[in-house]
């Protein structure tokens, strides 16, 4: 956990490519709610919206021939918690996140949810500290290698969509799903069976 001396953040400023005018904003962005002081959840909310808009705009601009569905899946992939945690580690946020005692004991600085939240909070803090242009410039810099050179994405379709496309390609009928519910009202268990005729 970092302390709050100004010199502690010079390397972080370098990693971020941005120097905060307000150290208080930076400290708040790094502070997890487990500290029970001014923490980063509101900044996280703000940063999430800015990140989504910047990435959506970049995808729209850089890939003018891609359909909306592809762009939506690309955006989802680029802003999901796992991706944000990876970039947070690249920016060394795991070394600076400020955690309460309990989270420190369980190595909370490694947790995806904490790192991704801290990453979004940093974006929100940069926006408040230096304006939208500064936040956009930082996000595009951090995502540069992931946005250029074509959309190389994993298959982001859900399992149901993948199965449906496969059955159509193999000239089978569409899958039929049957759901059964068992158990008491407050402890219900839902089971779904999928059947493809001919398989």
Tab-separated table of N, CA and C in Angstrom, residues 57-68 71 151:
chain	number	residue	atom	x	y	z
A	57	UNK	N	-15.845	5.252	-29.560
A	57	UNK	CA	-15.489	6.227	-30.596
A	57	UNK	C	-14.287	5.755	-31.401
A	58	UNK	N	-13.282	5.211	-30.703
A	58	UNK	CA	-12.081	4.719	-31.396
A	58	UNK	C	-12.428	3.574	-32.342
A	59	UNK	N	-13.252	2.642	-31.884
A	59	UNK	CA	-13.651	1.516	-32.737
A	59	UNK	C	-14.456	1.999	-33.932
A	60	UNK	N	-15.380	2.917	-33.696
A	60	UNK	CA	-16.209	3.473	-34.775
A	60	UNK	C	-15.334	4.153	-35.837
A	61	UNK	N	-14.335	4.892	-35.375
A	61	UNK	CA	-13.476	5.653	-36.283
A	61	UNK	C	-12.481	4.759	-37.017
A	62	UNK	N	-11.858	3.837	-36.292
A	62	UNK	CA	-10.784	3.028	-36.879
A	62	UNK	C	-11.288	1.867	-37.725
A	63	UNK	N	-12.536	1.450	-37.514
A	63	UNK	CA	-13.064	0.304	-38.255
A	63	UNK	C	-14.389	0.679	-38.916
A	64	UNK	N	-14.323	1.554	-39.977
A	64	UNK	CA	-15.547	2.073	-40.594
A	64	UNK	C	-16.377	1.020	-41.322
A	65	UNK	N	-15.784	-0.118	-41.634
A	65	UNK	CA	-16.521	-1.135	-42.396
A	65	UNK	C	-17.095	-2.259	-41.530
A	66	UNK	N	-16.837	-2.204	-40.215
A	66	UNK	CA	-17.345	-3.260	-39.337
A	66	UNK	C	-18.798	-2.992	-38.947
A	67	UNK	N	-19.545	-4.060	-38.804
A	67	UNK	CA	-20.950	-3.943	-38.417
A	67	UNK	C	-21.070	-3.645	-36.926
A	68	UNK	N	-22.239	-3.157	-36.555
A	68	UNK	CA	-22.504	-2.761	-35.174
A	68	UNK	C	-22.274	-3.915	-34.202
A	71	UNK	N	-18.585	-4.398	-33.549
A	71	UNK	CA	-18.070	-3.298	-32.728
A	71	UNK	C	-18.524	-3.436	-31.276
A	151	UNK	N	-9.042	-6.063	-35.622
A	151	UNK	CA	-9.727	-6.564	-34.437
A	151	UNK	C	-9.466	-8.057	-34.283
